[in-house]
Short mmCIF file of C-alpha atoms in Angstrom, two decimals:
data_model
loop_
_atom_site.label_atom_id
_atom_site.label_comp_id
_atom_site.label_asym_id
_atom_site.label_seq_id
_atom_site.Cartn_x
_atom_site.Cartn_y
_atom_site.Cartn_z
CA UNK P 206 -9.70 -25.36 -29.04
CA UNK P 207 -12.07 -27.91 -27.54
CA UNK P 208 -14.79 -27.28 -24.95
CA UNK P 209 -12.79 -28.45 -21.92
CA UNK P 210 -9.79 -26.33 -22.84
CA UNK P 211 -11.97 -23.27 -23.33
CA UNK P 212 -13.74 -23.92 -20.04
CA UNK P 213 -10.47 -23.46 -18.13
CA UNK P 214 -9.89 -20.11 -19.79
CA UNK P 215 -13.27 -18.52 -19.10
CA UNK P 216 -12.27 -16.92 -15.79
CA UNK P 217 -9.14 -15.43 -17.33
CA UNK P 218 -11.20 -14.14 -20.23
CA UNK P 219 -13.64 -12.48 -17.83
CA UNK P 220 -10.70 -10.94 -15.99
CA UNK P 221 -9.27 -9.60 -19.25
CA UNK P 222 -6.07 -11.57 -18.77
CA UNK P 223 -5.96 -13.65 -21.96
CA UNK P 224 -3.70 -12.82 -24.84
CA UNK P 225 -5.54 -11.74 -28.02
CA UNK P 226 -5.24 -15.11 -29.75
CA UNK P 227 -6.58 -17.12 -26.79
CA UNK P 228 -9.33 -14.53 -26.32
CA UNK P 229 -10.33 -14.89 -29.98
CA UNK P 230 -10.51 -18.66 -29.65
CA UNK P 231 -12.64 -18.42 -26.52
CA UNK P 232 -15.05 -16.03 -28.24
CA UNK P 233 -15.19 -18.21 -31.31
CA UNK P 234 -16.06 -21.27 -29.24
CA UNK P 235 -18.57 -19.38 -27.12
CA UNK P 236 -20.53 -18.40 -30.24
CA UNK P 237 -21.44 -22.04 -30.78
CA UNK P 238 -21.58 -23.22 -27.14
CA UNK P 239 -24.53 -22.14 -25.03
CA UNK P 240 -22.94 -23.40 -21.79
CA UNK P 241 -19.75 -21.40 -22.26
CA UNK P 242 -21.72 -18.34 -23.37
CA UNK P 243 -23.81 -18.48 -20.20
CA UNK P 244 -20.77 -19.09 -18.00
CA UNK P 245 -18.88 -16.26 -19.66
CA UNK P 246 -21.81 -13.90 -19.14
CA UNK P 247 -22.02 -14.90 -15.49
CA UNK P 248 -18.29 -14.42 -14.93
CA UNK P 249 -18.48 -11.13 -16.79
CA UNK P 250 -21.16 -9.91 -14.40
CA UNK P 251 -18.99 -11.05 -11.53
CA UNK P 252 -16.05 -9.06 -12.89
CA UNK P 253 -18.19 -5.97 -13.33
CA UNK P 254 -19.58 -6.45 -9.83
CA UNK P 255 -16.07 -6.65 -8.39
CA UNK P 256 -14.98 -3.48 -10.15
CA UNK P 257 -17.96 -1.60 -8.76
CA UNK P 258 -17.98 -2.93 -5.20
CA UNK P 259 -18.77 -0.18 -2.70
CA UNK P 260 -15.49 1.07 -1.26
CA UNK P 261 -15.10 1.44 2.51
CA UNK P 262 -14.88 5.20 3.16
CA UNK P 263 -11.63 6.30 4.78
CA UNK P 264 -11.94 7.95 8.21
CA UNK P 265 -12.55 11.69 7.89
CA UNK P 266 -9.28 12.88 9.39
CA UNK P 267 -7.06 10.14 7.99
CA UNK P 268 -5.03 12.48 5.80
CA UNK P 269 -4.48 14.99 8.62
CA UNK P 270 -3.44 12.26 11.06
CA UNK P 271 -1.08 10.81 8.48
CA UNK P 272 0.52 14.19 7.90
CA UNK P 273 0.89 14.75 11.64
CA UNK P 274 2.54 11.34 12.08
CA UNK P 275 4.95 12.00 9.23
CA UNK P 276 5.77 15.43 10.67
CA UNK P 277 6.36 13.96 14.12
CA UNK P 278 8.58 11.28 12.62
CA UNK P 279 10.50 13.97 10.72
CA UNK P 280 10.95 15.97 13.94
CA UNK P 281 12.27 12.94 15.79
CA UNK P 282 14.76 12.22 13.03
CA UNK P 283 15.82 15.83 12.79
CA UNK P 284 16.31 16.10 16.54
CA UNK P 285 18.39 12.95 16.44
CA UNK P 286 20.55 14.31 13.61
CA UNK P 287 20.95 17.65 15.37
CA UNK P 288 21.95 15.97 18.59
CA UNK P 289 24.60 13.92 16.85
CA UNK P 290 25.92 16.92 14.92
CA UNK P 291 25.99 19.09 18.04
CA UNK P 292 27.77 16.41 20.02
CA UNK P 293 30.42 15.94 17.34
CA UNK P 294 30.99 19.70 17.06
CA UNK P 295 31.19 20.10 20.81
CA UNK P 296 33.59 17.20 21.21
CA UNK P 297 35.83 18.49 18.43
CA UNK P 298 35.83 21.97 19.92
CA UNK P 299 36.59 20.66 23.38
CA UNK P 300 39.52 18.54 22.20
CA UNK P 301 41.00 21.43 20.23
CA UNK P 302 40.66 23.87 23.12
CA UNK P 303 42.09 21.41 25.59
CA UNK P 304 45.12 20.80 23.43
CA UNK P 305 45.74 24.55 23.28
CA UNK P 306 45.22 25.22 26.99
CA UNK P 307 46.73 22.10 28.55
CA UNK P 308 50.22 23.62 29.02
CA UNK P 309 48.68 26.41 31.15
CA UNK P 310 45.88 24.70 33.12
CA UNK P 311 46.91 21.07 33.40
CA UNK P 312 44.52 18.10 33.24
CA UNK P 313 41.60 20.02 34.78
CA UNK P 314 40.95 21.71 31.45
CA UNK P 315 40.24 18.37 29.82
CA UNK P 316 37.37 17.69 32.18
CA UNK P 317 35.85 21.16 31.95
CA UNK P 318 36.02 21.50 28.20
CA UNK P 319 34.79 17.99 27.50
CA UNK P 320 31.69 18.34 29.65
CA UNK P 321 30.53 21.94 29.13
CA UNK P 322 30.25 22.06 25.29
CA UNK P 323 28.62 18.64 25.19
CA UNK P 324 25.97 19.72 27.66
CA UNK P 325 25.38 22.97 25.80
CA UNK P 326 25.09 21.19 22.45
CA UNK P 327 22.69 18.55 23.72
CA UNK P 328 20.59 21.19 25.50
CA UNK P 329 20.35 23.31 22.36
CA UNK P 330 19.26 20.33 20.26
CA UNK P 331 16.62 19.32 22.79
CA UNK P 332 15.30 22.88 23.02
CA UNK P 333 15.04 23.12 19.27
CA UNK P 334 13.28 19.77 19.00
CA UNK P 335 10.78 20.59 21.75
CA UNK P 336 10.06 23.98 20.18
CA UNK P 337 9.33 22.35 16.83
CA UNK P 338 7.14 19.78 18.54
CA UNK P 339 5.20 22.57 20.24
CA UNK P 340 4.80 24.40 16.94
CA UNK P 341 3.42 21.28 15.28
CA UNK P 342 0.94 20.70 18.09
CA UNK P 343 -0.35 24.25 17.75
CA UNK P 344 -1.09 23.82 14.02
CA UNK M 88 -13.74 -8.29 -22.86
CA UNK M 89 -16.56 -7.41 -20.53
CA UNK M 90 -14.42 -6.33 -17.63
CA UNK M 91 -12.21 -3.97 -19.57
CA UNK M 92 -15.27 -2.11 -20.77
CA UNK M 93 -16.02 -1.18 -17.18
CA UNK M 94 -12.61 0.37 -16.64
CA UNK M 95 -13.67 3.64 -18.13
CA UNK M 96 -13.33 5.48 -14.85
CA UNK M 97 -10.23 7.58 -14.44
CA UNK M 98 -8.01 6.60 -11.56
CA UNK M 99 -6.34 9.56 -9.88
CA UNK M 100 -2.65 9.13 -10.54
CA UNK M 101 0.37 10.88 -9.10
CA UNK M 102 1.51 13.69 -11.34
CA UNK M 103 5.09 13.39 -12.60
CA UNK M 104 6.19 16.35 -10.49
CA UNK M 105 4.70 14.88 -7.29
CA UNK M 106 7.61 12.52 -6.73
CA UNK M 107 10.10 15.34 -7.21
CA UNK M 108 8.19 17.55 -4.77
CA UNK M 109 7.91 14.70 -2.27
CA UNK M 110 11.63 14.16 -2.59
CA UNK M 111 12.18 17.84 -1.83
CA UNK M 112 10.09 17.45 1.33
CA UNK M 113 7.27 19.73 0.17
CA UNK M 114 4.44 19.34 2.76
CA UNK M 115 1.84 20.64 0.29
CA UNK M 116 2.79 17.95 -2.20
CA UNK M 117 2.58 15.33 0.52
CA UNK M 118 -0.91 16.46 1.53
CA UNK M 119 -2.03 16.48 -2.10
CA UNK M 120 -0.70 13.01 -2.89
CA UNK M 121 -1.96 11.42 0.35
CA UNK M 122 -5.37 12.98 -0.27
CA UNK M 123 -5.43 11.81 -3.87
CA UNK M 124 -4.62 8.21 -2.96
CA UNK M 125 -6.51 7.92 0.31
CA UNK M 126 -9.60 6.18 -1.06
CA UNK M 127 -7.71 3.66 -3.18
CA UNK M 128 -5.01 2.84 -0.68
CA UNK M 129 -7.39 2.60 2.27
CA UNK M 130 -9.74 0.36 0.26
CA UNK M 131 -6.85 -1.94 -0.68
CA UNK M 132 -5.71 -2.19 2.93
CA UNK M 133 -9.21 -2.82 4.29
CA UNK M 134 -9.72 -5.57 1.71
CA UNK M 135 -6.39 -7.07 2.70
CA UNK M 136 -6.65 -7.02 6.49
CA UNK M 137 -10.43 -6.66 7.00
CA UNK M 138 -10.03 -4.50 10.08
CA UNK M 139 -10.56 -0.72 9.58
CA UNK M 140 -8.39 0.23 12.58
CA UNK M 141 -5.50 -1.89 11.29
CA UNK M 142 -5.98 -0.50 7.80
CA UNK M 143 -5.88 3.02 9.26
CA UNK M 144 -2.57 2.30 10.98
CA UNK M 145 -1.14 0.59 7.91
CA UNK M 146 -2.18 3.55 5.77
CA UNK M 147 -0.13 5.89 7.96
CA UNK M 148 2.82 3.50 8.12
CA UNK M 149 2.77 3.16 4.34
CA UNK M 150 3.09 6.92 3.87
CA UNK M 151 5.83 7.08 6.48
CA UNK M 152 7.75 4.53 4.41
CA UNK M 153 6.99 6.47 1.23
CA UNK M 154 8.52 9.62 2.72
CA UNK M 155 11.54 7.71 4.03
CA UNK M 156 12.13 5.82 0.79
CA UNK M 157 11.17 8.43 -1.79
CA UNK M 158 14.82 8.84 -2.80
CA UNK M 159 14.73 5.21 -3.98
CA UNK M 160 11.73 5.75 -6.24
CA UNK M 161 12.52 5.52 -9.93
CA UNK M 162 10.34 8.04 -11.82
CA UNK M 163 10.46 5.75 -14.86
CA UNK M 164 8.32 3.28 -12.92
CA UNK M 165 4.66 3.58 -12.03
CA UNK M 166 4.14 5.44 -8.77
CA UNK M 167 0.98 3.38 -8.17
CA UNK M 168 2.89 0.11 -8.34
CA UNK M 169 5.63 1.43 -6.07
CA UNK M 170 3.12 2.77 -3.54
CA UNK M 171 1.03 -0.40 -3.42
CA UNK M 172 4.16 -2.54 -3.14
CA UNK M 173 5.15 -0.54 -0.05
CA UNK M 174 1.62 -0.97 1.35
CA UNK M 175 1.82 -4.72 0.65
CA UNK M 176 5.19 -5.01 2.42
CA UNK M 177 3.98 -2.95 5.37
CA UNK M 178 0.90 -5.15 5.72
CA UNK M 179 2.98 -8.33 5.51
CA UNK M 180 5.40 -7.03 8.16
CA UNK M 181 2.54 -6.13 10.48
CA UNK M 182 0.85 -9.50 10.06
CA UNK M 183 4.11 -11.31 10.74
CA UNK M 184 4.83 -9.23 13.83
CA UNK M 185 1.31 -9.51 15.14
CA UNK M 186 0.53 -13.13 14.53
CA UNK M 187 3.72 -14.79 13.40
CA UNK M 188 1.85 -15.63 10.22
CA UNK M 189 2.30 -14.54 6.65
CA UNK M 190 -0.32 -13.50 4.14
CA UNK M 191 -0.57 -17.05 2.86
CA UNK M 192 -1.77 -18.18 6.28
CA UNK M 193 -3.89 -15.16 7.10
CA UNK M 194 -7.33 -16.58 7.71
CA UNK M 195 -10.39 -15.43 5.88
CA UNK M 196 -13.13 -14.21 8.15
CA UNK M 197 -16.39 -15.99 7.75
CA UNK M 198 -19.14 -13.69 6.51
CA UNK M 199 -21.34 -12.58 9.33
CA UNK M 200 -24.52 -14.65 9.24
CA UNK M 201 -26.80 -11.74 10.00
CA UNK M 202 -25.12 -9.58 7.36
CA UNK M 203 -25.54 -12.31 4.81
CA UNK M 204 -29.17 -12.73 5.76
CA UNK M 205 -29.86 -9.03 5.46
CA UNK M 206 -27.91 -8.60 2.25
CA UNK M 207 -30.60 -8.29 -0.36
CA UNK M 208 -28.50 -6.83 -3.09
CA UNK M 209 -26.11 -8.73 -5.30
CA UNK M 210 -23.31 -6.31 -4.44
CA UNK M 211 -23.70 -7.13 -0.78
CA UNK M 212 -23.64 -10.86 -1.53
CA UNK M 213 -20.55 -10.29 -3.61
CA UNK M 214 -18.88 -8.22 -0.88
CA UNK M 215 -19.65 -10.93 1.67
CA UNK M 216 -18.30 -13.62 -0.65
CA UNK M 217 -15.19 -11.54 -1.26
CA UNK M 218 -14.65 -11.14 2.49
CA UNK M 219 -14.77 -14.89 2.89
CA UNK M 220 -11.94 -15.46 0.42
CA UNK M 221 -8.37 -16.01 1.64
CA UNK M 222 -6.32 -12.80 1.79
CA UNK M 223 -4.13 -13.82 -1.14
CA UNK M 224 -7.13 -14.02 -3.45
CA UNK M 225 -8.75 -10.87 -2.07
CA UNK M 226 -5.56 -8.97 -2.72
CA UNK M 227 -5.14 -9.93 -6.36
CA UNK M 228 -8.85 -9.49 -7.11
CA UNK M 229 -8.80 -6.02 -5.55
CA UNK M 230 -5.69 -5.03 -7.46
CA UNK M 231 -7.07 -6.40 -10.72
CA UNK M 232 -10.68 -5.32 -10.58
CA UNK M 233 -10.75 -2.32 -8.26
CA UNK M 234 -7.34 -0.89 -9.09
CA UNK M 235 -7.38 -2.02 -12.71
CA UNK M 236 -3.76 -3.17 -12.54
CA UNK M 237 -2.18 -5.35 -15.20
CA UNK M 238 -0.71 -8.74 -14.38
CA UNK M 239 2.83 -7.35 -14.41
CA UNK M 240 1.88 -4.57 -12.00
CA UNK M 241 0.16 -6.99 -9.60
CA UNK M 242 3.24 -9.21 -9.75
CA UNK M 243 5.43 -6.22 -8.88
CA UNK M 244 3.20 -5.26 -5.95
CA UNK M 245 2.92 -8.75 -4.51
CA UNK M 246 6.44 -9.92 -5.43
CA UNK M 247 4.95 -13.04 -7.01
CA UNK M 248 5.64 -14.60 -10.44
CA UNK M 249 3.20 -13.79 -13.26
CA UNK M 250 1.97 -17.36 -13.40
CA UNK M 251 1.20 -17.29 -9.68
CA UNK M 252 -0.72 -14.04 -9.98
CA UNK M 253 -2.70 -15.42 -12.91
CA UNK M 254 -3.49 -18.56 -10.97
CA UNK M 255 -4.61 -16.57 -7.93
CA UNK M 256 -6.94 -14.41 -10.01
CA UNK M 257 -8.35 -17.52 -11.64
CA UNK M 258 -8.87 -19.41 -8.39
CA UNK M 259 -10.26 -16.36 -6.63
CA UNK M 260 -12.82 -15.79 -9.37
CA UNK M 261 -13.75 -19.46 -9.41
CA UNK M 262 -14.21 -19.46 -5.65
CA UNK M 263 -16.43 -16.40 -5.91
CA UNK M 264 -18.40 -17.97 -8.74
CA UNK M 265 -19.02 -21.08 -6.63
CA UNK M 266 -20.06 -19.13 -3.58
CA UNK M 267 -22.63 -16.98 -5.33
CA UNK M 268 -26.10 -18.23 -6.21
#
């Protein structure tokens, strides 16, 4: 491998990204080329410097805030799921009850049984979600 | 290879059971894994976006995505690569939303003149030079030299072809070499 070809590979060599054969050729050339040896040493120092750069310290409570955000997100999703489940259950119950009672009470039963269970279900889900939220905030 | 000799330090890695515990929604496992990765992930994000407040927010968003997507994680793959790929995607999404730009366009901040003047140590010069690089180069250099990732892992994190990653490492190092005395 000639000097110019090796020159283009020096950065990759310093980064440890050459395959063994190319790395061997670079080393072989560098043994007889003062310029490439110096450049390789310089790039090597650069690579070492990069791997030991001072790291920015994370904020002290980053982990706790992350956990709290994940918990809050989980609560929101759970409350949403509960609300949907409660609504479906309530609606199913209301329809079934209305079908049974319609011959006795007429169309009024449809209104009463559609509204009451839905309100109860949604209220229960909201209460549960707010209680969990309160519990998290107390931790 | 000079660089590889410096990679003697042990990186804290996720234990094999961590993913299973995360999948089961174990809060203790979550706290342990977030704590174990906080320095590395926060450093990567700060290098990528420069701004500590943005990195803080991205850090939290990344873990939110981890919890939401943990069922998609394949234990046969490296957890590090998967985690950093999520962080990369989260950062890209934020940059696009915030500025309408992508990482390729994200401008490098010029090193503060006073900081450069006061920087007596080589590490400080190097840090200033690194800050002045475009985000694409900062990212691959951080993943290669600070995270010790292989080319294939960097390619998986950044969703770029191997040749592109190699070229970015090369150009980033050359730019640093030129900018240092």
